[in-house]
PDB file of C-alpha atoms in Angstrom:
ATOM      1  CA  MET A   1     114.543  76.054 136.125  1.00 58.00           C
ATOM      2  CA  ARG A   2     113.350  74.686 139.435  1.00 64.00           C
ATOM      3  CA  PHE A   3     113.567  75.453 143.141  1.00 69.00           C
ATOM      4  CA  LYS A   4     116.438  73.540 144.712  1.00 79.00           C
ATOM      5  CA  PRO A   5     115.844  72.617 148.359  1.00 83.00           C
ATOM      6  CA  PRO A   6     118.597  73.285 150.903  1.00 85.00           C
ATOM      7  CA  PRO A   7     120.814  70.368 151.996  1.00 86.00           C
ATOM      8  CA  PRO A   8     120.026  68.867 155.428  1.00 88.00           C
ATOM      9  CA  ASN A   9     121.678  70.631 158.359  1.00 88.00           C
ATOM     10  CA  SER A  10     123.003  73.391 156.129  1.00 86.00           C
ATOM     11  CA  PRO A  11     122.722  77.188 156.396  1.00 87.00           C
ATOM     12  CA  ILE A  12     122.205  77.345 152.600  1.00 84.00           C
ATOM     13  CA  GLY A  13     118.693  78.487 151.735  1.00 81.00           C
ATOM     14  CA  TRP A  14     116.415  77.626 148.841  1.00 81.00           C
ATOM     15  CA  ARG A  15     117.980  78.197 145.438  1.00 79.00           C
ATOM     16  CA  VAL A  16     116.829  78.490 141.850  1.00 77.00           C
ATOM     17  CA  GLU A  17     118.486  75.974 139.558  1.00 75.00           C
ATOM     18  CA  PHE A  18     118.748  76.609 135.826  1.00 77.00           C
ATOM     19  CA  ARG A  19     117.833  73.713 133.561  1.00 72.00           C
ATOM     20  CA  PRO A  20     119.135  74.949 130.172  1.00 64.00           C
ATOM     21  CA  THR A  21     118.685  72.653 127.159  1.00 68.00           C
ATOM     22  CA  GLU A  22     119.372  69.242 125.719  1.00 77.00           C
ATOM     23  CA  VAL A  23     122.879  68.360 124.605  1.00 86.00           C
ATOM     24  CA  GLN A  24     123.492  69.930 121.201  1.00 90.00           C
ATOM     25  CA  LEU A  25     125.255  68.456 118.173  1.00 91.00           C
ATOM     26  CA  THR A  26     128.587  70.225 118.664  1.00 92.00           C
ATOM     27  CA  ASP A  27     130.884  71.433 121.420  1.00 91.00           C
ATOM     28  CA  PHE A  28     130.490  74.972 120.081  1.00 92.00           C
ATOM     29  CA  GLU A  29     126.733  74.934 120.640  1.00 92.00           C
ATOM     30  CA  ASN A  30     127.044  73.372 124.078  1.00 92.00           C
ATOM     31  CA  ALA A  31     129.636  75.971 125.071  1.00 92.00           C
ATOM     32  CA  ALA A  32     127.391  78.759 123.758  1.00 92.00           C
ATOM     33  CA  TYR A  33     124.404  77.708 125.851  1.00 92.00           C
ATOM     34  CA  VAL A  34     126.509  77.133 128.969  1.00 91.00           C
ATOM     35  CA  VAL A  35     128.204  80.533 128.632  1.00 93.00           C
ATOM     36  CA  PHE A  36     124.832  82.184 128.032  1.00 94.00           C
ATOM     37  CA  ILE A  37     123.367  80.679 131.200  1.00 92.00           C
ATOM     38  CA  VAL A  38     126.421  81.473 133.329  1.00 92.00           C
ATOM     39  CA  LEU A  39     126.456  85.071 132.080  1.00 94.00           C
ATOM     40  CA  LEU A  40     122.742  85.376 132.794  1.00 93.00           C
ATOM     41  CA  THR A  41     123.269  84.279 136.406  1.00 91.00           C
ATOM     42  CA  ARG A  42     126.043  86.848 136.818  1.00 93.00           C
ATOM     43  CA  VAL A  43     123.877  89.592 135.352  1.00 95.00           C
ATOM     44  CA  ILE A  44     120.961  88.684 137.634  1.00 92.00           C
ATOM     45  CA  LEU A  45     123.171  88.821 140.723  1.00 90.00           C
ATOM     46  CA  SER A  46     125.103  91.941 139.695  1.00 92.00           C
ATOM     47  CA  TYR A  47     122.095  94.043 138.648  1.00 92.00           C
ATOM     48  CA  ASN A  48     119.572  92.492 141.062  1.00 92.00           C
ATOM     49  CA  LEU A  49     117.236  91.745 138.155  1.00 92.00           C
ATOM     50  CA  ASN A  50     113.638  90.807 138.769  1.00 91.00           C
ATOM     51  CA  PHE A  51     112.252  88.096 136.475  1.00 90.00           C
ATOM     52  CA  LEU A  52     109.360  87.116 138.737  1.00 88.00           C
ATOM     53  CA  ILE A  53     105.986  86.533 137.077  1.00 90.00           C
ATOM     54  CA  PRO A  54     102.879  84.726 138.381  1.00 91.00           C
ATOM     55  CA  ILE A  55     103.082  80.937 138.223  1.00 89.00           C
ATOM     56  CA  SER A  56      99.935  80.882 136.070  1.00 93.00           C
ATOM     57  CA  LYS A  57     101.850  82.760 133.376  1.00 94.00           C
ATOM     58  CA  VAL A  58     104.782  80.358 133.752  1.00 91.00           C
ATOM     59  CA  ASP A  59     102.331  77.517 133.054  1.00 94.00           C
ATOM     60  CA  GLU A  60     101.115  79.331 129.936  1.00 96.00           C
ATOM     61  CA  ASN A  61     104.710  79.771 128.794  1.00 94.00           C
ATOM     62  CA  MET A  62     105.393  76.062 129.265  1.00 92.00           C
ATOM     63  CA  GLN A  63     102.390  75.169 127.112  1.00 95.00           C
ATOM     64  CA  GLU A  64     103.475  77.642 124.440  1.00 96.00           C
ATOM     65  CA  ALA A  65     107.045  76.331 124.450  1.00 93.00           C
ATOM     66  CA  GLN A  66     105.845  72.827 123.517  1.00 92.00           C
ATOM     67  CA  LYS A  67     104.368  74.005 120.223  1.00 94.00           C
ATOM     68  CA  ARG A  68     106.179  73.494 116.938  1.00 93.00           C
ATOM     69  CA  ASP A  69     108.611  76.297 116.043  1.00 93.00           C
ATOM     70  CA  ALA A  70     107.798  78.182 119.241  1.00 94.00           C
ATOM     71  CA  VAL A  71     111.137  79.993 118.999  1.00 94.00           C
ATOM     72  CA  ARG A  72     109.948  81.926 115.950  1.00 95.00           C
ATOM     73  CA  GLN A  73     106.158  81.779 116.245  1.00 95.00           C
ATOM     74  CA  GLY A  74     105.427  81.694 119.969  1.00 96.00           C
ATOM     75  CA  GLN A  75     104.857  84.530 122.404  1.00 96.00           C
ATOM     76  CA  PHE A  76     105.725  84.251 126.070  1.00 96.00           C
ATOM     77  CA  TRP A  77     104.825  86.205 129.164  1.00 95.00           C
ATOM     78  CA  PHE A  78     107.759  88.304 130.350  1.00 95.00           C
ATOM     79  CA  ARG A  79     108.343  91.361 132.483  1.00 94.00           C
ATOM     80  CA  LYS A  80     108.361  94.699 130.699  1.00 91.00           C
ATOM     81  CA  GLU A  81     111.177  95.892 132.942  1.00 90.00           C
ATOM     82  CA  VAL A  82     113.611  93.684 134.859  1.00 92.00           C
ATOM     83  CA  LEU A  83     115.937  96.340 136.255  1.00 88.00           C
ATOM     84  CA  PRO A  84     115.118  97.404 139.835  1.00 81.00           C
ATOM     85  CA  GLN A  85     114.550 101.070 139.036  1.00 64.00           C
ATOM     86  CA  ASN A  86     110.903 101.415 140.092  1.00 52.00           C
ATOM     87  CA  GLU A  87     110.828 100.045 143.625  1.00 42.00           C
ATOM     88  CA  CYS A  88     107.401 100.079 145.200  1.00 40.00           C
ATOM     89  CA  CYS A  89     108.725 100.905 148.683  1.00 39.00           C
ATOM     90  CA  ASP A  90     110.914 103.837 149.711  1.00 41.00           C
ATOM     91  CA  ASP A  91     113.037 101.783 152.111  1.00 40.00           C
ATOM     92  CA  LEU A  92     113.887  98.957 149.706  1.00 37.00           C
ATOM     93  CA  GLU A  93     117.478 100.171 149.448  1.00 44.00           C
ATOM     94  CA  THR A  94     118.084  98.968 152.985  1.00 41.00           C
ATOM     95  CA  LYS A  95     116.596  95.513 152.364  1.00 38.00           C
ATOM     96  CA  PRO A  96     118.361  92.434 151.032  1.00 42.00           C
ATOM     97  CA  ALA A  97     117.994  91.389 147.407  1.00 44.00           C
ATOM     98  CA  ALA A  98     115.433  88.673 148.128  1.00 40.00           C
ATOM     99  CA  ALA A  99     113.220  91.139 149.976  1.00 37.00           C
ATOM    100  CA  LYS A 100     113.454  93.582 147.084  1.00 43.00           C
ATOM    101  CA  SER A 101     112.415  90.957 144.581  1.00 43.00           C
ATOM    102  CA  TYR A 102     109.441  89.910 146.695  1.00 40.00           C
ATOM    103  CA  ASN A 103     108.259  93.457 147.252  1.00 43.00           C
ATOM    104  CA  GLN A 104     108.617  94.313 143.588  1.00 46.00           C
ATOM    105  CA  CYS A 105     106.511  91.324 142.594  1.00 44.00           C
ATOM    106  CA  ASN A 106     103.940  91.393 145.389  1.00 48.00           C
ATOM    107  CA  GLY A 107     100.808  93.294 144.484  1.00 47.00           C
ATOM    108  CA  GLU A 108     101.755  94.139 140.920  1.00 53.00           C
ATOM    109  CA  ASP A 109      99.077  94.323 138.248  1.00 59.00           C
ATOM    110  CA  GLU A 110      98.911  92.887 134.761  1.00 64.00           C
ATOM    111  CA  GLN A 111     100.593  95.970 133.294  1.00 80.00           C
ATOM    112  CA  GLU A 112     103.952  94.731 134.601  1.00 89.00           C
ATOM    113  CA  TYR A 113     103.929  91.819 132.143  1.00 91.00           C
ATOM    114  CA  THR A 114     103.438  91.427 128.432  1.00 93.00           C
ATOM    115  CA  LYS A 115     103.821  88.751 125.792  1.00 95.00           C
ATOM    116  CA  MET A 116     107.091  88.791 123.852  1.00 96.00           C
ATOM    117  CA  THR A 117     108.683  86.644 121.203  1.00 96.00           C
ATOM    118  CA  ILE A 118     111.938  84.838 121.977  1.00 96.00           C
ATOM    119  CA  ASN A 119     113.634  87.279 119.620  1.00 96.00           C
ATOM    120  CA  GLU A 120     112.370  90.215 121.681  1.00 96.00           C
ATOM    121  CA  ILE A 121     113.406  88.581 124.961  1.00 96.00           C
ATOM    122  CA  ILE A 122     116.922  87.800 123.740  1.00 96.00           C
ATOM    123  CA  ASN A 123     117.600  90.700 121.352  1.00 96.00           C
ATOM    124  CA  GLY A 124     115.283  93.383 122.726  1.00 94.00           C
ATOM    125  CA  GLN A 125     112.455  95.566 121.460  1.00 90.00           C
ATOM    126  CA  ALA A 126     112.648  98.945 119.780  1.00 87.00           C
ATOM    127  CA  GLY A 127     111.685 101.401 122.500  1.00 85.00           C
ATOM    128  CA  GLY A 128     110.921  98.594 124.937  1.00 87.00           C
ATOM    129  CA  PHE A 129     112.665  95.779 126.761  1.00 90.00           C
ATOM    130  CA  GLN A 130     116.420  96.007 126.198  1.00 91.00           C
ATOM    131  CA  GLY A 131     117.000  92.274 125.722  1.00 94.00           C
ATOM    132  CA  LEU A 132     119.055  89.787 127.709  1.00 95.00           C
ATOM    133  CA  VAL A 133     122.097  89.967 125.434  1.00 95.00           C
ATOM    134  CA  SER A 134     122.221  93.748 125.808  1.00 94.00           C
ATOM    135  CA  LEU A 135     122.295  93.335 129.581  1.00 94.00           C
ATOM    136  CA  MET A 136     125.066  90.756 129.251  1.00 95.00           C
ATOM    137  CA  ASN A 137     127.152  93.066 127.082  1.00 94.00           C
ATOM    138  CA  SER A 138     126.703  95.842 129.623  1.00 93.00           C
ATOM    139  CA  TYR A 139     127.924  93.489 132.338  1.00 94.00           C
ATOM    140  CA  LEU A 140     130.935  92.393 130.270  1.00 93.00           C
ATOM    141  CA  GLU A 141     131.982  96.036 129.960  1.00 91.00           C
ATOM    142  CA  THR A 142     132.371  96.170 133.750  1.00 91.00           C
ATOM    143  CA  VAL A 143     134.558  93.076 134.215  1.00 90.00           C
ATOM    144  CA  ASP A 144     138.158  92.362 133.298  1.00 87.00           C
ATOM    145  CA  VAL A 145     137.992  90.075 130.264  1.00 84.00           C
ATOM    146  CA  ASP A 146     140.872  89.620 127.829  1.00 87.00           C
ATOM    147  CA  VAL A 147     140.267  90.238 124.134  1.00 87.00           C
ATOM    148  CA  ASP A 148     140.448  86.596 123.039  1.00 87.00           C
ATOM    149  CA  THR A 149     137.906  85.471 125.627  1.00 88.00           C
ATOM    150  CA  ARG A 150     135.615  88.381 124.791  1.00 89.00           C
ATOM    151  CA  CYS A 151     135.724  87.445 121.094  1.00 90.00           C
ATOM    152  CA  SER A 152     134.819  83.835 121.901  1.00 90.00           C
ATOM    153  CA  VAL A 153     131.980  84.952 124.163  1.00 93.00           C
ATOM    154  CA  GLN A 154     130.640  87.242 121.434  1.00 93.00           C
ATOM    155  CA  GLN A 155     130.546  84.346 118.975  1.00 93.00           C
ATOM    156  CA  TYR A 156     128.560  82.326 121.498  1.00 94.00           C
ATOM    157  CA  LEU A 157     126.126  85.177 122.068  1.00 95.00           C
ATOM    158  CA  ARG A 158     125.725  85.755 118.334  1.00 95.00           C
ATOM    159  CA  LEU A 159     124.715  82.125 117.910  1.00 94.00           C
ATOM    160  CA  ILE A 160     122.008  82.565 120.567  1.00 95.00           C
ATOM    161  CA  GLN A 161     120.887  85.855 119.023  1.00 96.00           C
ATOM    162  CA  LYS A 162     120.639  84.487 115.494  1.00 96.00           C
ATOM    163  CA  ARG A 163     118.735  81.400 116.596  1.00 95.00           C
ATOM    164  CA  ALA A 164     116.349  83.574 118.579  1.00 96.00           C
ATOM    165  CA  SER A 165     115.743  85.795 115.545  1.00 95.00           C
ATOM    166  CA  GLY A 166     115.279  82.828 113.199  1.00 94.00           C
ATOM    167  CA  GLU A 167     118.300  83.718 111.076  1.00 95.00           C
ATOM    168  CA  LEU A 168     119.841  80.380 112.107  1.00 95.00           C
ATOM    169  CA  MET A 169     117.944  77.145 112.684  1.00 95.00           C
ATOM    170  CA  THR A 170     117.517  75.507 116.044  1.00 93.00           C
ATOM    171  CA  THR A 171     118.421  71.817 116.161  1.00 93.00           C
ATOM    172  CA  ALA A 172     114.731  70.856 116.315  1.00 93.00           C
ATOM    173  CA  ARG A 173     113.904  72.941 113.257  1.00 95.00           C
ATOM    174  CA  TRP A 174     116.896  71.494 111.393  1.00 96.00           C
ATOM    175  CA  ILE A 175     115.796  67.915 112.164  1.00 95.00           C
ATOM    176  CA  ARG A 176     112.254  68.646 110.953  1.00 95.00           C
ATOM    177  CA  ALA A 177     113.604  70.170 107.742  1.00 96.00           C
ATOM    178  CA  PHE A 178     115.912  67.194 107.165  1.00 96.00           C
ATOM    179  CA  VAL A 179     113.090  64.694 107.524  1.00 97.00           C
ATOM    180  CA  GLN A 180     110.641  66.702 105.405  1.00 96.00           C
ATOM    181  CA  ASN A 181     113.205  67.096 102.601  1.00 96.00           C
ATOM    182  CA  HIS A 182     114.336  63.467 102.645  1.00 97.00           C
ATOM    183  CA  PRO A 183     113.510  61.755  99.310  1.00 96.00           C
ATOM    184  CA  LYS A 184     111.940  58.783 101.109  1.00 95.00           C
ATOM    185  CA  TYR A 185     109.655  60.836 103.352  1.00 96.00           C
ATOM    186  CA  LYS A 186     106.005  60.520 102.285  1.00 95.00           C
ATOM    187  CA  TYR A 187     104.563  63.318 104.432  1.00 93.00           C
ATOM    188  CA  ASP A 188     102.679  60.780 106.541  1.00 94.00           C
ATOM    189  CA  SER A 189     104.459  61.506 109.856  1.00 92.00           C
ATOM    190  CA  VAL A 190     106.318  58.190 109.551  1.00 95.00           C
ATOM    191  CA  VAL A 191     110.093  58.365 110.025  1.00 96.00           C
ATOM    192  CA  THR A 192     111.403  55.161 108.502  1.00 96.00           C
ATOM    193  CA  ASP A 193     114.576  53.341 109.539  1.00 97.00           C
ATOM    194  CA  GLU A 194     116.318  54.647 106.436  1.00 97.00           C
ATOM    195  CA  ILE A 195     115.437  58.256 107.203  1.00 97.00           C
ATOM    196  CA  ALA A 196     116.496  57.823 110.829  1.00 97.00           C
ATOM    197  CA  TYR A 197     119.801  56.274 109.748  1.00 97.00           C
ATOM    198  CA  ASP A 198     120.562  59.068 107.289  1.00 97.00           C
ATOM    199  CA  LEU A 199     119.701  61.679 109.919  1.00 97.00           C
ATOM    200  CA  THR A 200     121.953  60.020 112.486  1.00 97.00           C
ATOM    201  CA  LYS A 201     124.790  59.736 109.977  1.00 97.00           C
ATOM    202  CA  VAL A 202     124.608  63.414 108.991  1.00 96.00           C
ATOM    203  CA  ALA A 203     124.351  64.494 112.644  1.00 95.00           C
ATOM    204  CA  ASP A 204     127.436  62.414 113.459  1.00 96.00           C
ATOM    205  CA  GLU A 205     129.368  64.037 110.607  1.00 95.00           C
ATOM    206  CA  ILE A 206     128.381  67.501 111.857  1.00 94.00           C
ATOM    207  CA  THR A 207     129.467  66.596 115.389  1.00 93.00           C
ATOM    208  CA  LYS A 208     132.853  65.378 114.146  1.00 93.00           C
ATOM    209  CA  GLY A 209     133.371  68.442 111.968  1.00 90.00           C
ATOM    210  CA  ILE A 210     133.316  66.440 108.740  1.00 92.00           C
ATOM    211  CA  ARG A 211     130.244  68.195 107.370  1.00 92.00           C
ATOM    212  CA  ALA A 212     129.599  71.927 107.456  1.00 91.00           C
ATOM    213  CA  CYS A 213     126.130  73.101 108.434  1.00 92.00           C
ATOM    214  CA  PRO A 214     125.848  76.881 107.928  1.00 92.00           C
ATOM    215  CA  GLU A 215     122.089  76.822 108.496  1.00 93.00           C
ATOM    216  CA  LEU A 216     122.797  75.779 112.100  1.00 92.00           C
ATOM    217  CA  PHE A 217     125.920  77.788 112.899  1.00 89.00           C
ATOM    218  CA  GLY A 218     126.493  80.346 110.183  1.00 83.00           C
ATOM    219  CA  THR A 219     130.155  80.975 109.415  1.00 76.00           C
ATOM    220  CA  LEU A 220     132.347  80.209 112.401  1.00 65.00           C
ATOM    221  CA  ASN A 221     135.722  81.822 112.948  1.00 61.00           C
ATOM    222  CA  SER A 222     136.746  80.335 116.276  1.00 54.00           C
ATOM    223  CA  ARG A 223     140.316  80.862 117.422  1.00 52.00           C
ATOM    224  CA  THR A 224     139.927  78.190 120.097  1.00 48.00           C
ATOM    225  CA  LYS A 225     140.327  75.486 117.437  1.00 47.00           C
ATOM    226  CA  VAL A 226     143.781  76.831 116.598  1.00 44.00           C
ATOM    227  CA  SER A 227     145.227  77.884 119.926  1.00 49.00           C
ATOM    228  CA  LEU A 228     144.378  78.633 123.511  1.00 49.00           C
ATOM    229  CA  PRO A 229     143.982  82.298 124.481  1.00 54.00           C
ATOM    230  CA  PRO A 230     147.132  83.848 125.992  1.00 62.00           C
ATOM    231  CA  VAL A 231     145.495  84.184 129.417  1.00 60.00           C
ATOM    232  CA  VAL A 232     144.969  80.403 129.490  1.00 55.00           C
ATOM    233  CA  HIS A 233     148.604  79.815 128.530  1.00 57.00           C
ATOM    234  CA  LYS A 234     149.687  82.139 131.319  1.00 61.00           C
ATOM    235  CA  ASN A 235     147.537  80.431 133.950  1.00 60.00           C
ATOM    236  CA  LEU A 236     148.642  76.961 132.868  1.00 56.00           C
ATOM    237  CA  ARG A 237     152.296  77.960 133.124  1.00 63.00           C
ATOM    238  CA  LYS A 238     151.686  79.282 136.640  1.00 65.00           C
ATOM    239  CA  GLU A 239     150.073  75.996 137.662  1.00 59.00           C
ATOM    240  CA  ASN A 240     152.775  73.877 135.987  1.00 59.00           C
ATOM    241  CA  PRO A 241     156.040  75.856 136.088  1.00 61.00           C
ATOM    242  CA  ASP A 242     158.199  72.735 135.670  1.00 57.00           C
ATOM    243  CA  HIS A 243     156.342  71.284 132.692  1.00 48.00           C
ATOM    244  CA  ASP A 244     156.280  72.664 129.179  1.00 48.00           C
ATOM    245  CA  ILE A 245     152.752  71.400 128.563  1.00 43.00           C
ATOM    246  CA  LEU A 246     151.886  73.890 125.847  1.00 42.00           C
ATOM    247  CA  THR A 247     154.399  72.902 123.191  1.00 39.00           C
TER     248      THR A 247
END
């Protein structure tokens, strides 16, 4: 993420812009990451979450994230508690959200932060941090979401959870495994044209749905490939009452 400066001559203030990930192999993966990020923004705004940590620890996290297999092996600085339940000032309830966040972060000691694995950040710790997905599920319980949409969202979140835990491969880990297991790879860090071609061909087949890849996705059971959810049908009919666009 990065700070996004306000437009010229605009009352809009500084904003934080999420920079999620690279484009994935399939629409399902891309949808999963987009939904995860959008849900996270809604949870932050709804619960007034505090993710602030010192910039020095952000720098450490960036260095850790660049290491091989950091998703499973790395540990990253994160707040022990993100919910605003331990305000440091008695009058914070009367202050805006930005002021709360600043006051909660200002003057805190090292005990407010700890190193966690990606699995712990996403899925939670036993007796510790509840995990981002748990917060998202709590938020989803408070909003009006139809059953079909909720099922699709849960499949997206399960993909994120299983990749965080290592049960499913990330794309980077899958590419490394493909190259290392290729019969022409000589374990000399050289990816030949033949290996690159085979990798590209397999990736293209996965993208087009020709080849299954359970190590990346597990077993999918998406209803969106068969039909649109009823709520989408209903909204489309409202927008186009004179056109039978769904037959």
